[in-house]
Amino acid sequence: MDGREADQLVEEIGRMFEACRDDVVEQMNLVDVLPRLGIDHHFEEQINTTLRNIHSTEFYSSNLHEVTFRFRLLRQQGYWVSPGARMMLTKKIMLISLLDDTYDVHATLEEARKFNEALQRWDKNAISLVPEGLKRFFLSIMSNFRDFEDELEPYEKYRNAYNINAFQILSNNYLQEAEWFHQKYIPSFTEHAAVSLVTGGAIELPVSIIVGMGDIATKDAFDWALSCPDAGRAFGEVSRFMDDLAVSQNGREKMDVANAVGCYMKEHGVTSDVAEAEISEMVEGAWKTLNQTRFENRVFLPFVQRIANVSMSIALLFHGKRDGYTNSHELKDMFESHFVNPIPLNRLDAIEDM
């Protein structure tokens, strides 16, 4: 390649910067690929300008690759990108897991009732209702939700009320499951589903994932999330039914209310194999519902897509009727093969032959 051809290519790439001024994803792709080609030194000014634009532009995407791509690219170039929204969701999941175990295992029924009553009041003075062994957990919940509110912009503070409300609804339904367990009551499948879809995240997840989504998360969006929308119900079905199928297959050490399989067997008088087959069909139906909701109200599409993304994570945890949430070691080999261990050469040869 002579000098004139090289100059022409430099000019062409310069025009590519101009062409993607309004497309953040294309900007990221361009900035990322030039160093890989070893020609980024020709475009230092354009790259720096583009990086500043990527960093300063509000970016919302339901595509996990695009979100992590932006995070990685800016962090590599020395730009601060807050992981606050992900940390908020992670903390929320931890609190939910602890709340579930509290009602399932660690609290007596009366203690669970008192704890739930305090949560419904949502007042630090309600700690007088909380049993001594649960006071620290109660204060931790209060503290974490204050931290969540501190992460929000002043005009976003109202969102934490929805966040709290969803958590209170979840607590009420966890308590109902505890009541059933202590009363040795096996509910009908219909009764069980009404409660277990909520404890499976049908309301909690939609509210939690949109708290940190910026200006597109409007009050209408939160009202939609709190109403247990079809996308949320579908997530709850995927989450809870796949979990219950894994429990039915493998059993569970912690005390638990009768699961969906047992309730279906009781209501319909069928064997466990038949019940599992029927519930597996319901999971398939939930996936269809989730996909359908992506085409119904385009206003809520970014939120529905995030719900779909988390649903796929749940499917990974419980794939093959394994309980990868309770027994996380079952996922170790899979993660190591994907992210730690090199791909064996014989597998590469097989891929090339395809």
XYZ file of N, CA and C in Angstrom, residues 55 78 82 99 143 151 175 209 211 233 277 283 312 335:
42
model
N -19.018 8.985 27.102
C -19.097 9.106 28.560
C -20.181 10.076 28.997
N -9.835 5.061 31.268
C -9.675 5.925 32.433
C -10.885 6.748 32.803
N -19.986 4.500 37.005
C -20.487 3.962 38.265
C -21.168 2.617 38.065
N -34.246 -12.659 53.561
C -35.636 -12.596 54.017
C -36.321 -13.947 53.810
N -31.341 0.383 56.517
C -30.127 1.093 56.101
C -29.882 0.950 54.606
N -28.599 6.886 46.275
C -28.020 6.691 44.942
C -28.822 7.407 43.857
N -44.516 -14.584 54.197
C -45.202 -14.934 55.439
C -46.331 -15.928 55.173
N -35.426 -3.788 38.777
C -34.510 -3.603 37.648
C -34.633 -2.232 37.002
N -35.287 0.690 38.724
C -35.014 1.801 39.646
C -33.860 2.665 39.144
N -45.323 -11.676 35.567
C -45.929 -12.974 35.873
C -45.178 -14.098 35.156
N -44.415 -32.880 34.161
C -44.602 -32.647 32.723
C -45.537 -31.469 32.479
N -43.971 -23.681 32.016
C -42.744 -22.895 31.838
C -42.588 -22.502 30.371
N -33.513 -15.457 31.465
C -32.538 -16.367 30.861
C -31.475 -16.785 31.866
N -18.805 -22.422 34.498
C -18.157 -21.112 34.463
C -16.662 -21.241 34.179
